[in-house]
Amino acid sequence: MSEHQWNAFTVTIADGVAEVTLIGPGKGNVMGPDFWNELPLVFAELDRDESVRAVVLAGAGKNFTYGLDLPGMAGDLGPVLAPDAKAAVRTRFHDLILRMQSGVNAVADCRKPVVAAVWGWCIGGGVDLITAADFRYAAADAKFSVREVKVAMVADMGTLARLPAIIGDGHFRELALTGRDIDAARAERIGLVNDVYDDADATLAAARAAAAEIAANPPLVVHGIKQVLDRSRRAAVDDSLRYVAAWNAAFLPSNDLSEAVTAVFEKRQPNFTGE
């Protein structure tokens, strides 16, 4: 992998394992413009790099990520929320969704297996991201939330496509429709994470050890396993992503979404009216 200074990530490589760490901005490693621009580039480079055989994905500081940076993305959301937003604006917004999806898809499609290590909060887009990983470990303090419903959005970065295959339809629908938070113990019980460890250090050590085990295996066989495993579900995931991109381009703009964004800026609970 070529030397590259990223704004939203740090990337280190040693002994066949790459570590990709979300670094902000802010204490919650929120997903703003830099994140969405850089994510597909980071994983495209890792996919091409023959020295990389496995990837560990983690967040800097005390959290994995607080999810989408609503204030940071306000410039992208603003035009489609305008009262006169018609076909051209909605088409550009549709293209934006597809570009953002391409980043999470790059994680899922990377031939090098990805192990997610989660501590602290993993909200909204964070769940999209970790469901694109091959498997997940968590610290005891980890908390997960499919939060999009709470901000008047249909999750469109992959959670609705990938999470049902990981935790089952009933658990998935509960989380997507309520937007409630779950702790690491519940996440392990329903299969969202494979194992739970005492703290962040132990979680990262476990992820590194698993990645090292993978890196020691024949790389072309590992690539083949991923290709075979992904073959049966790729068409369904792609179809779901295309559908939700079109859905949100058509139906995302609402008074409720404007209220959700305003409530974030004003640091208060939103009052949704269904309009």
Short mmCIF file of C-alpha atoms in Angstrom, two decimals:
data_model
loop_
_atom_site.label_atom_id
_atom_site.label_comp_id
_atom_site.label_asym_id
_atom_site.label_seq_id
_atom_site.Cartn_x
_atom_site.Cartn_y
_atom_site.Cartn_z
CA MET A 1 0.00 0.00 0.00
CA SER A 2 1.43 3.35 -1.01
CA GLU A 3 2.22 5.97 1.64
CA HIS A 4 -0.92 8.06 2.02
CA GLN A 5 -2.07 10.60 4.58
CA TRP A 6 -5.76 10.07 5.28
CA ASN A 7 -7.99 12.50 7.16
CA ALA A 8 -10.55 10.02 8.49
CA PHE A 9 -8.32 6.96 9.00
CA THR A 10 -4.93 5.72 9.99
CA VAL A 11 -3.61 2.65 8.19
CA THR A 12 -0.69 0.54 9.36
CA ILE A 13 0.59 -2.74 7.95
CA ALA A 14 2.76 -5.35 9.67
CA ASP A 15 3.25 -9.08 9.17
CA GLY A 16 0.48 -9.35 6.59
CA VAL A 17 -2.16 -7.59 8.71
CA ALA A 18 -3.43 -4.08 8.01
CA GLU A 19 -5.03 -2.06 10.80
CA VAL A 20 -7.55 0.54 9.68
CA THR A 21 -8.57 2.92 12.47
CA LEU A 22 -11.33 5.52 12.34
CA ILE A 23 -9.90 8.74 13.73
CA GLY A 24 -12.63 11.33 13.74
CA PRO A 25 -13.43 14.10 13.63
CA GLY A 26 -14.37 14.42 17.27
CA LYS A 27 -14.49 11.94 20.11
CA GLY A 28 -17.06 9.79 18.33
CA ASN A 29 -15.19 9.26 15.02
CA VAL A 30 -18.24 10.54 13.13
CA MET A 31 -18.68 9.72 9.45
CA GLY A 32 -18.39 12.97 7.54
CA PRO A 33 -17.35 13.89 3.99
CA ASP A 34 -13.73 12.77 4.46
CA PHE A 35 -14.86 9.38 5.73
CA TRP A 36 -17.14 8.72 2.77
CA ASN A 37 -14.61 10.00 0.25
CA GLU A 38 -11.71 7.99 1.65
CA LEU A 39 -13.30 4.68 2.67
CA PRO A 40 -13.52 3.18 -0.85
CA LEU A 41 -9.98 4.33 -1.63
CA VAL A 42 -8.53 2.82 1.55
CA PHE A 43 -10.05 -0.59 0.95
CA ALA A 44 -9.32 -0.58 -2.78
CA GLU A 45 -5.65 -0.07 -1.94
CA LEU A 46 -5.71 -2.81 0.69
CA ASP A 47 -7.37 -5.16 -1.79
CA ARG A 48 -4.58 -4.53 -4.32
CA ASP A 49 -1.71 -4.72 -1.82
CA GLU A 50 -0.23 -8.21 -1.98
CA SER A 51 1.51 -7.71 1.37
CA VAL A 52 -1.88 -7.51 3.09
CA ARG A 53 -3.64 -10.77 3.90
CA ALA A 54 -6.16 -9.65 6.54
CA VAL A 55 -7.52 -6.40 7.95
CA VAL A 56 -8.45 -5.25 11.46
CA LEU A 57 -11.01 -2.43 11.58
CA ALA A 58 -11.35 -0.37 14.78
CA GLY A 59 -12.10 3.09 16.13
CA ALA A 60 -9.73 5.47 17.86
CA GLY A 61 -10.41 6.58 21.41
CA LYS A 62 -13.32 5.35 23.50
CA ASN A 63 -15.80 4.62 20.69
CA PHE A 64 -16.04 2.90 17.34
CA THR A 65 -18.23 5.62 15.80
CA TYR A 66 -21.26 7.77 16.56
CA GLY A 67 -22.32 7.26 12.95
CA LEU A 68 -23.26 9.78 10.28
CA ASP A 69 -22.01 13.31 10.87
CA LEU A 70 -25.34 15.11 10.33
CA PRO A 71 -23.91 18.64 10.75
CA GLY A 72 -20.95 17.77 8.53
CA MET A 73 -23.20 16.32 5.84
CA ALA A 74 -25.75 19.12 6.01
CA GLY A 75 -24.41 20.63 2.80
CA ASP A 76 -25.19 17.39 0.96
CA LEU A 77 -28.60 16.96 2.59
CA GLY A 78 -29.69 20.58 2.25
CA PRO A 79 -30.57 20.70 -1.46
CA VAL A 80 -32.78 17.61 -1.38
CA LEU A 81 -34.63 18.97 1.67
CA ALA A 82 -35.53 22.22 -0.10
CA PRO A 83 -39.24 22.67 -0.90
CA ASP A 84 -38.55 22.91 -4.63
CA ALA A 85 -36.26 19.83 -4.83
CA LYS A 86 -37.21 18.10 -8.06
CA ALA A 87 -35.72 15.52 -10.42
CA ALA A 88 -32.24 17.01 -10.93
CA VAL A 89 -31.63 17.53 -7.22
CA ARG A 90 -32.99 14.09 -6.36
CA THR A 91 -30.86 12.49 -9.08
CA ARG A 92 -27.73 14.07 -7.62
CA PHE A 93 -28.78 12.89 -4.16
CA HIS A 94 -29.31 9.37 -5.54
CA ASP A 95 -25.79 9.49 -6.98
CA LEU A 96 -24.47 10.60 -3.57
CA ILE A 97 -26.10 7.62 -1.86
CA LEU A 98 -24.56 5.25 -4.41
CA ARG A 99 -21.11 6.81 -3.89
CA MET A 100 -21.43 6.45 -0.13
CA GLN A 101 -22.60 2.86 -0.52
CA SER A 102 -19.50 2.15 -2.60
CA GLY A 103 -17.33 2.72 0.48
CA VAL A 104 -19.12 0.16 2.64
CA ASN A 105 -19.25 -2.18 -0.36
CA ALA A 106 -15.47 -1.87 -0.67
CA VAL A 107 -15.14 -3.28 2.85
CA ALA A 108 -17.49 -6.18 2.07
CA ASP A 109 -15.89 -6.88 -1.32
CA CYS A 110 -12.28 -6.69 -0.13
CA ARG A 111 -10.62 -10.04 -0.85
CA LYS A 112 -8.70 -9.69 2.39
CA PRO A 113 -10.91 -10.77 5.33
CA VAL A 114 -11.91 -7.93 7.64
CA VAL A 115 -12.21 -8.37 11.43
CA ALA A 116 -14.05 -5.55 13.23
CA ALA A 117 -13.07 -4.70 16.82
CA VAL A 118 -15.70 -2.60 18.60
CA TRP A 119 -15.70 -0.81 21.93
CA GLY A 120 -17.88 2.06 23.09
CA TRP A 121 -20.63 3.27 20.79
CA CYS A 122 -21.30 1.82 17.34
CA ILE A 123 -24.25 3.76 15.96
CA GLY A 124 -26.06 3.93 12.63
CA GLY A 125 -23.44 3.99 9.91
CA GLY A 126 -21.12 2.14 12.27
CA VAL A 127 -23.46 -0.84 12.13
CA ASP A 128 -23.46 -0.57 8.32
CA LEU A 129 -19.68 -0.71 8.46
CA ILE A 130 -19.25 -3.65 10.82
CA THR A 131 -21.88 -5.73 9.01
CA ALA A 132 -19.65 -5.42 5.94
CA ALA A 133 -16.80 -7.00 7.90
CA ASP A 134 -16.38 -10.78 7.88
CA PHE A 135 -16.83 -11.08 11.64
CA ARG A 136 -16.85 -8.91 14.73
CA TYR A 137 -15.46 -8.88 18.29
CA ALA A 138 -16.63 -6.49 21.00
CA ALA A 139 -15.54 -5.14 24.36
CA ALA A 140 -17.90 -5.44 27.31
CA ASP A 141 -18.66 -1.71 27.12
CA ALA A 142 -19.73 -1.81 23.46
CA LYS A 143 -23.19 -0.53 22.56
CA PHE A 144 -24.88 -0.89 19.19
CA SER A 145 -27.82 0.94 17.61
CA VAL A 146 -29.47 0.90 14.19
CA ARG A 147 -30.28 4.53 14.89
CA GLU A 148 -31.46 5.79 11.48
CA VAL A 149 -35.16 5.49 12.32
CA LYS A 150 -34.57 7.95 15.17
CA VAL A 151 -33.41 10.59 12.68
CA ALA A 152 -36.20 9.98 10.15
CA MET A 153 -34.07 7.98 7.72
CA VAL A 154 -34.28 4.54 6.13
CA ALA A 155 -30.83 3.01 6.66
CA ASP A 156 -29.28 2.94 3.19
CA MET A 157 -25.61 1.98 3.58
CA GLY A 158 -26.09 -1.79 3.91
CA THR A 159 -27.52 -2.64 7.32
CA LEU A 160 -30.95 -3.52 5.90
CA ALA A 161 -29.27 -5.74 3.31
CA ARG A 162 -26.61 -7.48 5.42
CA LEU A 163 -27.76 -7.57 9.04
CA PRO A 164 -30.64 -10.08 8.63
CA ALA A 165 -28.17 -12.75 7.46
CA ILE A 166 -26.08 -12.14 10.57
CA ILE A 167 -28.65 -11.99 13.38
CA GLY A 168 -31.88 -13.32 11.88
CA ASP A 169 -35.02 -11.55 10.76
CA GLY A 170 -36.77 -11.14 14.12
CA HIS A 171 -33.87 -9.55 15.98
CA PHE A 172 -33.07 -7.45 12.93
CA ARG A 173 -36.58 -6.05 12.57
CA GLU A 174 -36.70 -5.23 16.27
CA LEU A 175 -33.49 -3.21 16.09
CA ALA A 176 -34.31 -1.48 12.79
CA LEU A 177 -37.87 -0.51 13.75
CA THR A 178 -37.21 0.59 17.34
CA GLY A 179 -33.77 2.14 16.92
CA ARG A 180 -33.01 0.95 20.45
CA ASP A 181 -29.55 0.46 21.87
CA ILE A 182 -28.23 -2.99 22.75
CA ASP A 183 -25.22 -3.89 24.84
CA ALA A 184 -22.38 -6.27 24.05
CA ALA A 185 -23.99 -9.18 25.89
CA ARG A 186 -27.15 -8.93 23.76
CA ALA A 187 -25.05 -8.46 20.64
CA GLU A 188 -23.19 -11.70 21.38
CA ARG A 189 -26.40 -13.54 22.22
CA ILE A 190 -28.02 -12.71 18.87
CA GLY A 191 -24.83 -13.31 16.86
CA LEU A 192 -23.90 -9.75 15.93
CA VAL A 193 -20.49 -10.30 17.52
CA ASN A 194 -18.59 -13.56 17.88
CA ASP A 195 -17.05 -12.92 21.30
CA VAL A 196 -17.00 -10.27 24.02
CA TYR A 197 -13.81 -9.27 25.85
CA ASP A 198 -13.15 -7.31 29.03
CA ASP A 199 -11.95 -4.09 27.46
CA ALA A 200 -10.71 -2.38 24.30
CA ASP A 201 -7.14 -3.70 24.63
CA ALA A 202 -8.30 -7.30 24.92
CA THR A 203 -10.72 -6.86 22.02
CA LEU A 204 -8.05 -5.41 19.76
CA ALA A 205 -5.63 -8.17 20.76
CA ALA A 206 -8.22 -10.81 19.86
CA ALA A 207 -8.91 -9.18 16.50
CA ARG A 208 -5.19 -8.99 15.76
CA ALA A 209 -4.73 -12.64 16.70
CA ALA A 210 -7.59 -13.75 14.45
CA ALA A 211 -6.25 -11.64 11.58
CA ALA A 212 -2.79 -13.17 12.09
CA GLU A 213 -4.30 -16.66 11.90
CA ILE A 214 -5.96 -15.74 8.62
CA ALA A 215 -2.76 -14.15 7.31
CA ALA A 216 -0.89 -17.41 7.94
CA ASN A 217 -3.23 -19.32 5.62
CA PRO A 218 -2.72 -19.62 1.83
CA PRO A 219 -3.95 -16.26 0.49
CA LEU A 220 -5.51 -17.50 -2.75
CA VAL A 221 -7.52 -20.07 -0.83
CA VAL A 222 -8.69 -17.38 1.60
CA HIS A 223 -9.75 -15.25 -1.37
CA GLY A 224 -11.59 -18.23 -2.80
CA ILE A 225 -13.46 -18.88 0.44
CA LYS A 226 -14.64 -15.27 0.52
CA GLN A 227 -15.73 -15.39 -3.12
CA VAL A 228 -17.72 -18.60 -2.61
CA LEU A 229 -19.33 -17.41 0.62
CA ASP A 230 -20.32 -14.06 -0.89
CA ARG A 231 -21.56 -15.52 -4.18
CA SER A 232 -25.01 -16.55 -2.98
CA ARG A 233 -25.87 -13.32 -1.19
CA ARG A 234 -24.23 -10.69 -3.40
CA ALA A 235 -27.17 -10.38 -5.80
CA ALA A 236 -29.65 -9.91 -2.95
CA VAL A 237 -27.43 -7.30 -1.26
CA ASP A 238 -26.91 -5.40 -4.51
CA ASP A 239 -30.63 -5.41 -5.23
CA SER A 240 -31.44 -4.15 -1.73
CA LEU A 241 -28.88 -1.34 -1.98
CA ARG A 242 -30.17 -0.17 -5.36
CA TYR A 243 -33.74 -0.23 -4.08
CA VAL A 244 -33.07 1.72 -0.89
CA ALA A 245 -31.03 4.31 -2.81
CA ALA A 246 -33.99 4.92 -5.11
CA TRP A 247 -36.40 4.89 -2.15
CA ASN A 248 -34.47 7.52 -0.20
CA ALA A 249 -33.93 9.71 -3.27
CA ALA A 250 -37.72 9.73 -3.67
CA PHE A 251 -39.00 9.69 -0.09
CA LEU A 252 -36.25 10.73 2.33
CA PRO A 253 -37.09 14.47 2.21
CA SER A 254 -39.70 15.17 4.89
CA ASN A 255 -40.60 17.59 7.62
CA ASP A 256 -39.54 14.87 10.05
CA LEU A 257 -36.02 14.73 8.59
CA SER A 258 -35.75 18.53 8.75
CA GLU A 259 -36.92 18.32 12.36
CA ALA A 260 -34.34 15.61 13.11
CA VAL A 261 -31.48 17.70 11.68
CA THR A 262 -32.70 20.81 13.52
CA ALA A 263 -32.97 18.86 16.77
CA VAL A 264 -29.36 17.70 16.41
CA PHE A 265 -28.16 21.28 16.00
CA GLU A 266 -30.34 22.46 18.91
CA LYS A 267 -29.38 19.45 21.08
CA ARG A 268 -32.96 18.46 21.90
CA GLN A 269 -35.35 15.58 21.31
CA PRO A 270 -37.15 15.76 17.93
CA ASN A 271 -40.93 15.98 17.63
CA PHE A 272 -41.99 13.86 14.64
CA THR A 273 -45.35 14.49 12.96
CA GLY A 274 -45.31 12.05 10.03
CA GLU A 275 -45.22 14.80 7.40
#
